[in-house]
mmCIF file of C-alpha atoms in Angstrom:
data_model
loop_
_atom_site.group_PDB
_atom_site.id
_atom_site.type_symbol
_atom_site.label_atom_id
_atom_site.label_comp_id
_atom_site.label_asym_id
_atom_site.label_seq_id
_atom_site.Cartn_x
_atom_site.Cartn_y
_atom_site.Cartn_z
ATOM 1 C CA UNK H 1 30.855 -18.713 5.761
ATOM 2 C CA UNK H 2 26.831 -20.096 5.192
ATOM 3 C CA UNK H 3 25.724 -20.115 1.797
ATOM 4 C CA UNK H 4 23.766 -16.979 0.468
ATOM 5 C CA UNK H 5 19.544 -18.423 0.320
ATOM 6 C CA UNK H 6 17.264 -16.231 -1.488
ATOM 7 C CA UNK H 7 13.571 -16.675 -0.697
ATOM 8 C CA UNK H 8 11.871 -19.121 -3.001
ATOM 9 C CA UNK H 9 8.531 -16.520 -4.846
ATOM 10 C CA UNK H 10 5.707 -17.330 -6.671
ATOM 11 C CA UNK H 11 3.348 -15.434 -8.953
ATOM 12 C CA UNK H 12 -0.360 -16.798 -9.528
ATOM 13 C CA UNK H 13 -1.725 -14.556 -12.383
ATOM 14 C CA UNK H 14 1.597 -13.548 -13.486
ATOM 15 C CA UNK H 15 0.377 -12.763 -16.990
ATOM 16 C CA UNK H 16 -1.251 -9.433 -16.117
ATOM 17 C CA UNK H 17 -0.470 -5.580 -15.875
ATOM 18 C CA UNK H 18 0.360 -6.367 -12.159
ATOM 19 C CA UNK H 19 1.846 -9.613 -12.597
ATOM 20 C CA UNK H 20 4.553 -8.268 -15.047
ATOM 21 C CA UNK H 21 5.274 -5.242 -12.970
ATOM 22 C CA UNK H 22 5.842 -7.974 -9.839
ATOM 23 C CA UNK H 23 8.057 -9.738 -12.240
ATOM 24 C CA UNK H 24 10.171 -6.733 -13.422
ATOM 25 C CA UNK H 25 10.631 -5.737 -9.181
ATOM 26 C CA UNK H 26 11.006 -9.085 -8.005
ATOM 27 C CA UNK H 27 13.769 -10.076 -10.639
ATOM 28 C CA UNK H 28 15.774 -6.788 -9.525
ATOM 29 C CA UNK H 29 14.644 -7.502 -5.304
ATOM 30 C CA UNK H 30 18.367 -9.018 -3.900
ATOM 31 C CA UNK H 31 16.433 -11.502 -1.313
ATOM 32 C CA UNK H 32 14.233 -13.636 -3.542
ATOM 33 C CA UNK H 33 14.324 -15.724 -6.391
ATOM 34 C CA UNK H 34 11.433 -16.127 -8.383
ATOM 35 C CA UNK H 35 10.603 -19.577 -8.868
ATOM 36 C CA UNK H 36 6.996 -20.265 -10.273
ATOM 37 C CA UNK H 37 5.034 -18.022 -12.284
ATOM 38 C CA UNK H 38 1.255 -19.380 -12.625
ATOM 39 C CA UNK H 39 -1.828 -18.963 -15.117
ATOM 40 C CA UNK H 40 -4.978 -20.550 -16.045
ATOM 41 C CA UNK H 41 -4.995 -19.067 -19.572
ATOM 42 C CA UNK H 42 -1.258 -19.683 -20.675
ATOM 43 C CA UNK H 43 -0.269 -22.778 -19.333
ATOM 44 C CA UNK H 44 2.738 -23.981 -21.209
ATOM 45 C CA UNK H 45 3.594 -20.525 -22.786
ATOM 46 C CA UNK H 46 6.881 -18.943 -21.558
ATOM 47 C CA UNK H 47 6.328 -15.091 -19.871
ATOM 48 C CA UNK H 48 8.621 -14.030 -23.014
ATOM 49 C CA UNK H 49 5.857 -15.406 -25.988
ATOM 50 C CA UNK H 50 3.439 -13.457 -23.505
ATOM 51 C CA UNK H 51 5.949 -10.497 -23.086
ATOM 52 C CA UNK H 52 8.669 -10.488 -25.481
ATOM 53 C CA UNK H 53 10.519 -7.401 -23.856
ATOM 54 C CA UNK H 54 11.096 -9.611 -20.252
ATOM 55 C CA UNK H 55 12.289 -12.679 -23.185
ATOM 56 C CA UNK H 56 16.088 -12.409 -22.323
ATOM 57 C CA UNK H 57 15.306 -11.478 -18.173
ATOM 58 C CA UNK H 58 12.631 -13.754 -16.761
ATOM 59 C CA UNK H 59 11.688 -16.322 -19.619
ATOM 60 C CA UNK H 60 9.905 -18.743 -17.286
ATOM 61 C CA UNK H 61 7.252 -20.538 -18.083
ATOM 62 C CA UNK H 62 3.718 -20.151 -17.295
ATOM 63 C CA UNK H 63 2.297 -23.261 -14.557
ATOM 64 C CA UNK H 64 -0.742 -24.941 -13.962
ATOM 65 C CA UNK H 65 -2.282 -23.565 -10.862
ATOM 66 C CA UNK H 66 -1.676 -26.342 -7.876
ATOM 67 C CA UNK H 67 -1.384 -25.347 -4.790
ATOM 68 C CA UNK H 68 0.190 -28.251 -3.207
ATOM 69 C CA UNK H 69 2.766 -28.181 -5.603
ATOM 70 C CA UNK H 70 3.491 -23.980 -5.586
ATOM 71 C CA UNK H 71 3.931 -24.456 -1.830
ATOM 72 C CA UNK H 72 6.021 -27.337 -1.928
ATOM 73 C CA UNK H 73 8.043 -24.915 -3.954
ATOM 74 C CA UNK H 74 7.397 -21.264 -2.980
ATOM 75 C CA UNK H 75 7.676 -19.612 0.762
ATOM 76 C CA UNK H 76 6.016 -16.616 -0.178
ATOM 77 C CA UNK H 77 3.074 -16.454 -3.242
ATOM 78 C CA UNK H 78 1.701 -13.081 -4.825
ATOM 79 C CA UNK H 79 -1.804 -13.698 -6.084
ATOM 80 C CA UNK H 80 -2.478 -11.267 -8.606
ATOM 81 C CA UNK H 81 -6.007 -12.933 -9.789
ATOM 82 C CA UNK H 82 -9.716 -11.406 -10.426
ATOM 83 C CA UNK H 83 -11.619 -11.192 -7.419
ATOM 84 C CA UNK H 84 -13.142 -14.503 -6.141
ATOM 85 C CA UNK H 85 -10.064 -16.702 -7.555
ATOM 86 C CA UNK H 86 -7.268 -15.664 -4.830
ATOM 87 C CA UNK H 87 -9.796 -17.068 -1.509
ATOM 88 C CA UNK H 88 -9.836 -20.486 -3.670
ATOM 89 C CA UNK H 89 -6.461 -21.292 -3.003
ATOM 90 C CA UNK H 90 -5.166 -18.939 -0.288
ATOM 91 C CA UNK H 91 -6.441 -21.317 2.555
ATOM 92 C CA UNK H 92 -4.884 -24.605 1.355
ATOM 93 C CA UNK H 93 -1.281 -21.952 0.342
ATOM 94 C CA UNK H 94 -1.499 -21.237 4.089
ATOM 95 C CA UNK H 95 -1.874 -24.407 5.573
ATOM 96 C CA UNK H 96 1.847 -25.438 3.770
ATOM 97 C CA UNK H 97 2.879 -22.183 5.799
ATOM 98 C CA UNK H 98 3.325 -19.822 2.770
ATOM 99 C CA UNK H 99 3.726 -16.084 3.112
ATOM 100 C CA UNK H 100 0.394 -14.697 0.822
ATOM 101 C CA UNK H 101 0.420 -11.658 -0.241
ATOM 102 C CA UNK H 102 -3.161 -11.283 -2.648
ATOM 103 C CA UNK H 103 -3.410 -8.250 -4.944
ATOM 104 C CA UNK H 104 -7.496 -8.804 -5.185
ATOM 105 C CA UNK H 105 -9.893 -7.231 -3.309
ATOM 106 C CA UNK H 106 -10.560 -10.961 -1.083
ATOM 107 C CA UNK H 107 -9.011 -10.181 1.510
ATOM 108 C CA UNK H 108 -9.126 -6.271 2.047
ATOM 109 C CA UNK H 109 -12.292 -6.360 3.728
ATOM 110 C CA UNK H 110 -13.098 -7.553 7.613
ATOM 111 C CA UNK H 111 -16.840 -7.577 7.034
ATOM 112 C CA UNK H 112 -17.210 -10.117 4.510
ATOM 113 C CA UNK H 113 -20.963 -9.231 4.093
ATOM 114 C CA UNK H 114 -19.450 -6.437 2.853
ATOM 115 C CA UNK H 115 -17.121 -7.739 0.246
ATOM 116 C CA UNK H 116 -20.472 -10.349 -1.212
ATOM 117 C CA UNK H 117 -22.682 -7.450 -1.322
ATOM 118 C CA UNK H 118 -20.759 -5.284 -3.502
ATOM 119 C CA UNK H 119 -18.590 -7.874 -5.577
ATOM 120 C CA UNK H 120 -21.427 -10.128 -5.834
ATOM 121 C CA UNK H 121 -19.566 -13.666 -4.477
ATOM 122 C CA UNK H 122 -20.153 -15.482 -1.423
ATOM 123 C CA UNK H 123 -17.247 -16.702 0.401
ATOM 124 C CA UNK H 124 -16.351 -19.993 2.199
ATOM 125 C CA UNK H 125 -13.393 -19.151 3.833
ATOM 126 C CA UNK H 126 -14.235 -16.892 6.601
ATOM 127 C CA UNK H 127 -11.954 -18.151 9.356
ATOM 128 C CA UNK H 128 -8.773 -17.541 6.562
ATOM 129 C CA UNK H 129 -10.124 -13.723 5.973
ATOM 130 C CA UNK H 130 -10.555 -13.268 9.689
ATOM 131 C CA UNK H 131 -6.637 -13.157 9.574
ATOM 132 C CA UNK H 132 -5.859 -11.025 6.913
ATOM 133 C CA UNK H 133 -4.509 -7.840 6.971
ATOM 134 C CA UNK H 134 -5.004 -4.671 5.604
ATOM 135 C CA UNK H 135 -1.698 -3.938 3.620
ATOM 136 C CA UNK H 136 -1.096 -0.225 3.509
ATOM 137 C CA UNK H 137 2.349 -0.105 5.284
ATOM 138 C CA UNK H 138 1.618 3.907 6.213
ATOM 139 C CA UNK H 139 -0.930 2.259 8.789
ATOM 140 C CA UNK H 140 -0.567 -0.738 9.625
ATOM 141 C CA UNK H 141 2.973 -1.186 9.531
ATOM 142 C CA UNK H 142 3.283 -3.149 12.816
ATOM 143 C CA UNK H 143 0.708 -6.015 12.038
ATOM 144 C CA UNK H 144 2.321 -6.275 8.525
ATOM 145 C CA UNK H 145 5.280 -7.295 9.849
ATOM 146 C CA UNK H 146 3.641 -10.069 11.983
ATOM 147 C CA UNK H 147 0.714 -11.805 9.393
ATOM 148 C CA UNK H 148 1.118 -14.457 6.914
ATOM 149 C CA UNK H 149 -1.964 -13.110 4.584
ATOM 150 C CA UNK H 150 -1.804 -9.826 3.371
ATOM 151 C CA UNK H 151 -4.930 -7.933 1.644
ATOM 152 C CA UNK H 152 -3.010 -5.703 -0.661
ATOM 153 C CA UNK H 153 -5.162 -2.134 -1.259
ATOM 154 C CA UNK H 154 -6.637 -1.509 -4.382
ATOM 155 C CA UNK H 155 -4.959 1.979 -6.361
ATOM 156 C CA UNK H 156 -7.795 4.539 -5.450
ATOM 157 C CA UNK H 157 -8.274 3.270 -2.079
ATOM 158 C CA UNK H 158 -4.350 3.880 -2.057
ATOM 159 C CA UNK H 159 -3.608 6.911 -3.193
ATOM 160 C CA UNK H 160 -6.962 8.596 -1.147
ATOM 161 C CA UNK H 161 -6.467 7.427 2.535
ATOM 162 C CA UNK H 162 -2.766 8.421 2.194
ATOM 163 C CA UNK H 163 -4.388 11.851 1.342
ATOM 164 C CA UNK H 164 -6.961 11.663 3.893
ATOM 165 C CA UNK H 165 -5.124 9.492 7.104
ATOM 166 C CA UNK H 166 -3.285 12.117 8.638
ATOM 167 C CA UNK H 167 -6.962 14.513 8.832
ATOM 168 C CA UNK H 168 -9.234 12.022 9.625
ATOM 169 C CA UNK H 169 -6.224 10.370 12.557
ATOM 170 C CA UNK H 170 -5.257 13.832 14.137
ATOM 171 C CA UNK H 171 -9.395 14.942 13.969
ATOM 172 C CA UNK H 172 -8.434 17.706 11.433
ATOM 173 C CA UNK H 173 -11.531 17.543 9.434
ATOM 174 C CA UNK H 174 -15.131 17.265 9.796
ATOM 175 C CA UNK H 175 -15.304 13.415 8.623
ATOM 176 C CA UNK H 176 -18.603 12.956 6.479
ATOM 177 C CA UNK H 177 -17.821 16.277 4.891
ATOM 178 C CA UNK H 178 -14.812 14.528 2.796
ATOM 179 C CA UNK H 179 -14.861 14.423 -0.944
ATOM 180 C CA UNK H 180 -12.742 12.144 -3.042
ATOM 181 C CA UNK H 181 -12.357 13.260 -6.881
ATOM 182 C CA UNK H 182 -9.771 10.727 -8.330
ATOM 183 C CA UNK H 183 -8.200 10.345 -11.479
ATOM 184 C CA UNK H 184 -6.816 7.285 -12.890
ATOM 185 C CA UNK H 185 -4.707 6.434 -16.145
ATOM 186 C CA UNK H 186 -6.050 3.499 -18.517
ATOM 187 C CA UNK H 187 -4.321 0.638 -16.925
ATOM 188 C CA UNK H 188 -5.854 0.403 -14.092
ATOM 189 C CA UNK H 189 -8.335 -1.497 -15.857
ATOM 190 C CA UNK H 190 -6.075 -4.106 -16.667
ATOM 191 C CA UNK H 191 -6.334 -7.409 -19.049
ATOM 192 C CA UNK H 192 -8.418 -7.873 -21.819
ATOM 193 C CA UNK H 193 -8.934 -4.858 -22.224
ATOM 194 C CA UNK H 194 -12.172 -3.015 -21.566
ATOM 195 C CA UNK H 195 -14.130 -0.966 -23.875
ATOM 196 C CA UNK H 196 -13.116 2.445 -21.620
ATOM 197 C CA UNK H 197 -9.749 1.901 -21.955
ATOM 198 C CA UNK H 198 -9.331 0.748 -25.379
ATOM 199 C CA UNK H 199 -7.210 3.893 -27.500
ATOM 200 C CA UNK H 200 -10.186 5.206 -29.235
ATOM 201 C CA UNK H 201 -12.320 5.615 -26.746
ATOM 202 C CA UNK H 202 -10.080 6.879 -23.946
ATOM 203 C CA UNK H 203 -7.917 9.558 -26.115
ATOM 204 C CA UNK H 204 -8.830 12.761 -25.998
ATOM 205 C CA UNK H 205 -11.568 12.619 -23.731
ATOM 206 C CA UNK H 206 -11.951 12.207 -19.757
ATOM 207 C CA UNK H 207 -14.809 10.712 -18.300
ATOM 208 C CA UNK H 208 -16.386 9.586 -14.622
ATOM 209 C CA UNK H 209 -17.498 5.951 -14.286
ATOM 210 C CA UNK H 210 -19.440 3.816 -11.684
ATOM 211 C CA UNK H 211 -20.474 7.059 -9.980
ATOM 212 C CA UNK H 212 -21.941 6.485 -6.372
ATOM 213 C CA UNK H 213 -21.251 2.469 -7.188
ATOM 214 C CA UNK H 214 -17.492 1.983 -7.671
ATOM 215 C CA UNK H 215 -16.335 -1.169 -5.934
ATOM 216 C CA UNK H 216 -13.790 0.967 -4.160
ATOM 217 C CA UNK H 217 -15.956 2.928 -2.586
ATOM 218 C CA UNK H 218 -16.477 0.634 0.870
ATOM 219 C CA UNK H 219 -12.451 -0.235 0.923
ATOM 220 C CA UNK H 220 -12.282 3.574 1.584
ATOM 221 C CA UNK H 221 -15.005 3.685 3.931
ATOM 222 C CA UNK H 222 -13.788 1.039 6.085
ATOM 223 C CA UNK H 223 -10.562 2.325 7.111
ATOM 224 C CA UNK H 224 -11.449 5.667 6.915
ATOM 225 C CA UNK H 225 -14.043 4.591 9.753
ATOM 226 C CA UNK H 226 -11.278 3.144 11.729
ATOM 227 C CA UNK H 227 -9.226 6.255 11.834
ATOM 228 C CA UNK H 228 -12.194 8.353 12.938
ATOM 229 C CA UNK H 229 -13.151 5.411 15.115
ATOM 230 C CA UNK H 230 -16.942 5.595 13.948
ATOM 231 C CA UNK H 231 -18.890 4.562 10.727
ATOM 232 C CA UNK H 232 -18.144 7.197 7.741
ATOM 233 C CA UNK H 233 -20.013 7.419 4.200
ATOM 234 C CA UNK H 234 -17.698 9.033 2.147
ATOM 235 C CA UNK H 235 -18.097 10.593 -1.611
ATOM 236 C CA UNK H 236 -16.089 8.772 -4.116
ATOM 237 C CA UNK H 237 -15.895 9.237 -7.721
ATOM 238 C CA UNK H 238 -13.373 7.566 -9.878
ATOM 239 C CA UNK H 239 -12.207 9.012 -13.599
ATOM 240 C CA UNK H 240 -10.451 7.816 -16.187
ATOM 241 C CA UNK H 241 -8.037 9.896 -18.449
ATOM 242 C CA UNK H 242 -5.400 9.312 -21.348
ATOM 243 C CA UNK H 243 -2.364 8.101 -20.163
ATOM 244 C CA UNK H 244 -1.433 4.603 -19.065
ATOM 245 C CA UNK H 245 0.057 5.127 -15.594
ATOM 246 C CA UNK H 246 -0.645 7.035 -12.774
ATOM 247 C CA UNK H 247 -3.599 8.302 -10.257
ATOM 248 C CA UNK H 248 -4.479 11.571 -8.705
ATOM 249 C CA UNK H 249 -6.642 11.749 -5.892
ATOM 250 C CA UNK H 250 -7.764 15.379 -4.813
ATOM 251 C CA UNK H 251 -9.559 14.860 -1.614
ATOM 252 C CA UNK H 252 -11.737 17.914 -0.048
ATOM 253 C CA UNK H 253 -12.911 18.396 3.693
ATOM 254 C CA UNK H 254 -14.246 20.743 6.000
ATOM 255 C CA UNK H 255 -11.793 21.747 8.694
ATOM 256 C CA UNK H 256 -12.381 22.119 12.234
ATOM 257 C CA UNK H 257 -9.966 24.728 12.834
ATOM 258 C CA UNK H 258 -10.895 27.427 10.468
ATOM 259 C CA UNK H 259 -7.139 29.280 11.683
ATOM 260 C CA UNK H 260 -5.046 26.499 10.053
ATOM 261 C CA UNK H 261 -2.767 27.434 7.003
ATOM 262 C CA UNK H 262 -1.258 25.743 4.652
ATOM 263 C CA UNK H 263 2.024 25.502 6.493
ATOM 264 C CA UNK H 264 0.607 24.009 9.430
ATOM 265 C CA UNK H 265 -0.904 21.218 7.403
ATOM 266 C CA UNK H 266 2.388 20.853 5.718
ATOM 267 C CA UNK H 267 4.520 20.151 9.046
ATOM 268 C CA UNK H 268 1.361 17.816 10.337
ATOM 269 C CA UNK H 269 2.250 16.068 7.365
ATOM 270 C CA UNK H 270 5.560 15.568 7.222
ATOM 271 C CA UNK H 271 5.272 14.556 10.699
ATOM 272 C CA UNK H 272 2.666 11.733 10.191
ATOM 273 C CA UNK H 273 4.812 10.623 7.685
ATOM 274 C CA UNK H 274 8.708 11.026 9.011
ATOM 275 C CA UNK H 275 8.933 7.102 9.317
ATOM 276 C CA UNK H 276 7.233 6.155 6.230
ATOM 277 C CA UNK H 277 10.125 6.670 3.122
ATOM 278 C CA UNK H 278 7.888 6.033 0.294
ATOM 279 C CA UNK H 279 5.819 9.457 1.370
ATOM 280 C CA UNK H 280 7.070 12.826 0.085
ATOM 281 C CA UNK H 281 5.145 16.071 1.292
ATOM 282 C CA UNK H 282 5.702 18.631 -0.937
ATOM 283 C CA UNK H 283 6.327 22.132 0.089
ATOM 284 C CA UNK H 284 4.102 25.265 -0.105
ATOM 285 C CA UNK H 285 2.336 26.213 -3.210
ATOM 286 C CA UNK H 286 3.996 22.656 -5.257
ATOM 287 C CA UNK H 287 1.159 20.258 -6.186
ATOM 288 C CA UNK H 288 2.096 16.831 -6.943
ATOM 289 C CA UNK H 289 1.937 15.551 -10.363
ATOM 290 C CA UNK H 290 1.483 11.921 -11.564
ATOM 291 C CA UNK H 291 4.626 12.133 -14.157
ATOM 292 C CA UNK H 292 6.740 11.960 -10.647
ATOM 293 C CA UNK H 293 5.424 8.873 -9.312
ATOM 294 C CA UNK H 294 5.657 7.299 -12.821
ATOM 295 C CA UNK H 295 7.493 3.564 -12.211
ATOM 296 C CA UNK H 296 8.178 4.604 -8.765
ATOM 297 C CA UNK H 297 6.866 3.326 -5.317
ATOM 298 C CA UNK H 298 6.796 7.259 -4.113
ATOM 299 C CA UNK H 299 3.274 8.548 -3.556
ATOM 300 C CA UNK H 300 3.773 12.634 -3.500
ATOM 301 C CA UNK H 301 1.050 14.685 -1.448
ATOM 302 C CA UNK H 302 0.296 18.446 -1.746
ATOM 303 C CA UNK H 303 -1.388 20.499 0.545
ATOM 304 C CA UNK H 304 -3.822 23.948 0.021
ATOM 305 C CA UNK H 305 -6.034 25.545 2.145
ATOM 306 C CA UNK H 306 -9.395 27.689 1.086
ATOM 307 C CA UNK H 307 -9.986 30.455 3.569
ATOM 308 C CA UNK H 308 -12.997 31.305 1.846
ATOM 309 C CA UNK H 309 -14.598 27.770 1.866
ATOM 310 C CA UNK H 310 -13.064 26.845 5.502
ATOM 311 C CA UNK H 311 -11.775 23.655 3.248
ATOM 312 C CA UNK H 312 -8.442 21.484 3.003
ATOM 313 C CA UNK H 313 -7.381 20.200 -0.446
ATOM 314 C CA UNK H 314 -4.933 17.328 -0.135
ATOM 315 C CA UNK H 315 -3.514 16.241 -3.566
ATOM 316 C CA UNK H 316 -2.123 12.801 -3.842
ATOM 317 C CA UNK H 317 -0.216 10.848 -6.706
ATOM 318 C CA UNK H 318 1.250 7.547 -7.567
ATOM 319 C CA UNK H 319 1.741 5.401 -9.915
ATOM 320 C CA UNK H 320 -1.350 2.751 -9.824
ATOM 321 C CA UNK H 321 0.951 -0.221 -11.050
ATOM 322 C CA UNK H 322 3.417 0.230 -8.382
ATOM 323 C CA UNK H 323 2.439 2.197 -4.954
ATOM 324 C CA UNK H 324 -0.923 0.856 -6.069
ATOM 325 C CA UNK H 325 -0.572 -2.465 -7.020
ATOM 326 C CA UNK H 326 2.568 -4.826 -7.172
ATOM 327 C CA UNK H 327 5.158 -1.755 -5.632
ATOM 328 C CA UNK H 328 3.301 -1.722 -2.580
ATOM 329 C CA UNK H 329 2.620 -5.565 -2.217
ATOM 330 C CA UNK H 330 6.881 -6.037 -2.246
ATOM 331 C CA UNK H 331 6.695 -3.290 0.272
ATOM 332 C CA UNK H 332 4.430 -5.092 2.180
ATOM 333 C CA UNK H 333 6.931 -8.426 2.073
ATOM 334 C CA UNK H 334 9.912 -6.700 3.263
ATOM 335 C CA UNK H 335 8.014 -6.023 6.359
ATOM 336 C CA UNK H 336 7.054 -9.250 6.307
ATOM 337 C CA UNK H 337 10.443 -10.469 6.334
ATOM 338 C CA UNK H 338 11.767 -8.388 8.478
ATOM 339 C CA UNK H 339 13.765 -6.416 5.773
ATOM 340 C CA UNK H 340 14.585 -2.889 5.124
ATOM 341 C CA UNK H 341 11.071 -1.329 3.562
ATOM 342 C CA UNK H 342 12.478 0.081 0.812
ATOM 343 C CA UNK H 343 14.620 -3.126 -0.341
ATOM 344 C CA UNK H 344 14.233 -3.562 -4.124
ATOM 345 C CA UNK H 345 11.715 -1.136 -4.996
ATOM 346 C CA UNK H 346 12.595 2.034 -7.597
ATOM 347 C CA UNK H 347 13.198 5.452 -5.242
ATOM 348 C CA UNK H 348 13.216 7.511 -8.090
ATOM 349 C CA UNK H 349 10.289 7.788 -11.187
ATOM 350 C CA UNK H 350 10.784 8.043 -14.800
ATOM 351 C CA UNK H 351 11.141 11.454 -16.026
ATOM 352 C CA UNK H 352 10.252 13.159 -18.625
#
């Protein structure tokens, strides 16, 4: 009988919100074994002086970046870095045949002009990003399973095309009428903190940001234009609230077919989704919450139909750490690796 291998993981920017929560699901995921955990900021420091809750579960120590040494050690990498530090060292990663899997926005877009003229950095590495692929398993499941770099989607982007895929693929909606109003709990604006999301600021108050300018905004645009199969300008605009998990995207459109009700829309749904397990439709009149998804992969979509306005209203929640960050990305490995989707990843949020 062969000797049980695990797959040998890294973590570059492991000291993050995303980085921890890719620690916590990796350590539990029974194919890999995490390996390297990497940081410019904490090199020498152990993840338990940085985290003293993962001290007695995954006290390894924070690396020197080097790629030629994480791939000499590491057959798949998770780069959870700020944008413009993952396309540094993805192309070298790759050459030493790594799996990537980057949680940034570098390689999300296939228009790089795109990605410089909202993020503000000009790329050298356009032959690497011409491989990437877009990493939202409800879509793209097929060329997951077959790429080595995967462009992991931001959290809004996330939660609003699974609201908005199954109009815009089935021609449900009139396109450039959709609307995306999404809500988003503090920690999606990671480490340091910003002033936004700092306690005193945040509590008791809710407030839009980057309106008409937020950097999610063309992430959206580009794959909603490739399930309408023309260019799309779509209204986004991005909240925060006070809690530290979760998003809720409420998406509104114009439908075609003035005679649909909210039970058709329901079964559409459900069948869109019937192969994807991390997508629950919920049934009539039951609108998702975000306290469901809470430390689960699960994104929950509710359905509602104005007969006065001729409008659909698609509700959508998850939790932005896991469907929308690091949750998502693991997903996005077991296809990789030809595993069972769900493999390692919490069914089931925390409730209350």
């Amino acid at each position: 009988m062969g000797k049980f291998r695990r797959v040998p993981v890294g973590i570059v920017g492991a000291s993050g919100y995303g980085g921890v929560q890719l620690v916590r699901l990796l350590m539990d995921h029974p194919e890999v074994e995490l390996v390297y955990l990497g940081g410019d900021n904490s090199i020498g420091k152990s993840l338990g002086d940085l985290y003293p809750h993962l001290a007695h579960a995954a006290n390894l120590p924070i690396e020197a970046v080097e790629p030629e040494i994480i791939a000499r050690r590491c057959e798949v990498v998770f780069l959870s870095l700020s944008n413009g530090l993952a396309c540094q060292i993805a192309p070298t990663l790759l050459e030493k045949g790594c799996k990537i899997l980057d949680l940034s926005a570098d390689y999300r877009f296939s228009n790089l002009t795109t990605y410089t003229n909202w993020y503000g950095i000009e790329r050298s590495d356009r032959s690497t990003a011409a491989t990437a692929i877009y990493g939202l398993p409800e879509l793209y499941r097929d060329r997951i399973s077959e790429a080595q770099l995967i462009g992991c989607p931001g959290c809004y982007p996330t939660a609003s095309l699974l609201a908005l895929s199954p109009l815009l693929k089935q021609g449900l909606i009139v396109p450039e009428t959709a609307i995306i109003d999404a809500k988003s709990g503090t920690s999606d604006n990671g480490q340091p903190a910003k002033t936004n999301s700092l306690f005193t600021e945040a509590d008791n108050s809710i407030a839009a940001y980057n309106v008409g300018r937020h950097r999610d905004t063309p992430e959206i645009e580009q794959i909603c234009s490739d399930l309408a199969g023309h260019e799309l300008t779509i209204q986004f605009t991005p909240h925060f609230i006070p809690m530290v998990r979760g998003i809720l995207a409420t998406v509104y459109a114009t439908m075609r077919d003035p005679g649909l009700v909210r039970d058709d829309l329901i079964t559409i749904f459900s069948a869109f989704y019937r192969n994807s397990p991390w997508i629950k439709v919920c049934g009539s009149g039951i609108y998702p919450q975000t306290k469901w998804a809470n430390g689960s992969n699960l994104c929950y979509i509710g359905l509602e139909v104005d007969p006065r306005t001729g409008r659909v209203i698609v509700m959508s929640a998850i939790d932005n750490l896991i469907k929308g960050k690091a949750g998502q990305a693991i997903q996005c490995l077991n296809l990789m690796m030809g595993w069972d989707e769900t493999l390692g990843l919490p069914k089931l949020g925390f409730y209350p």
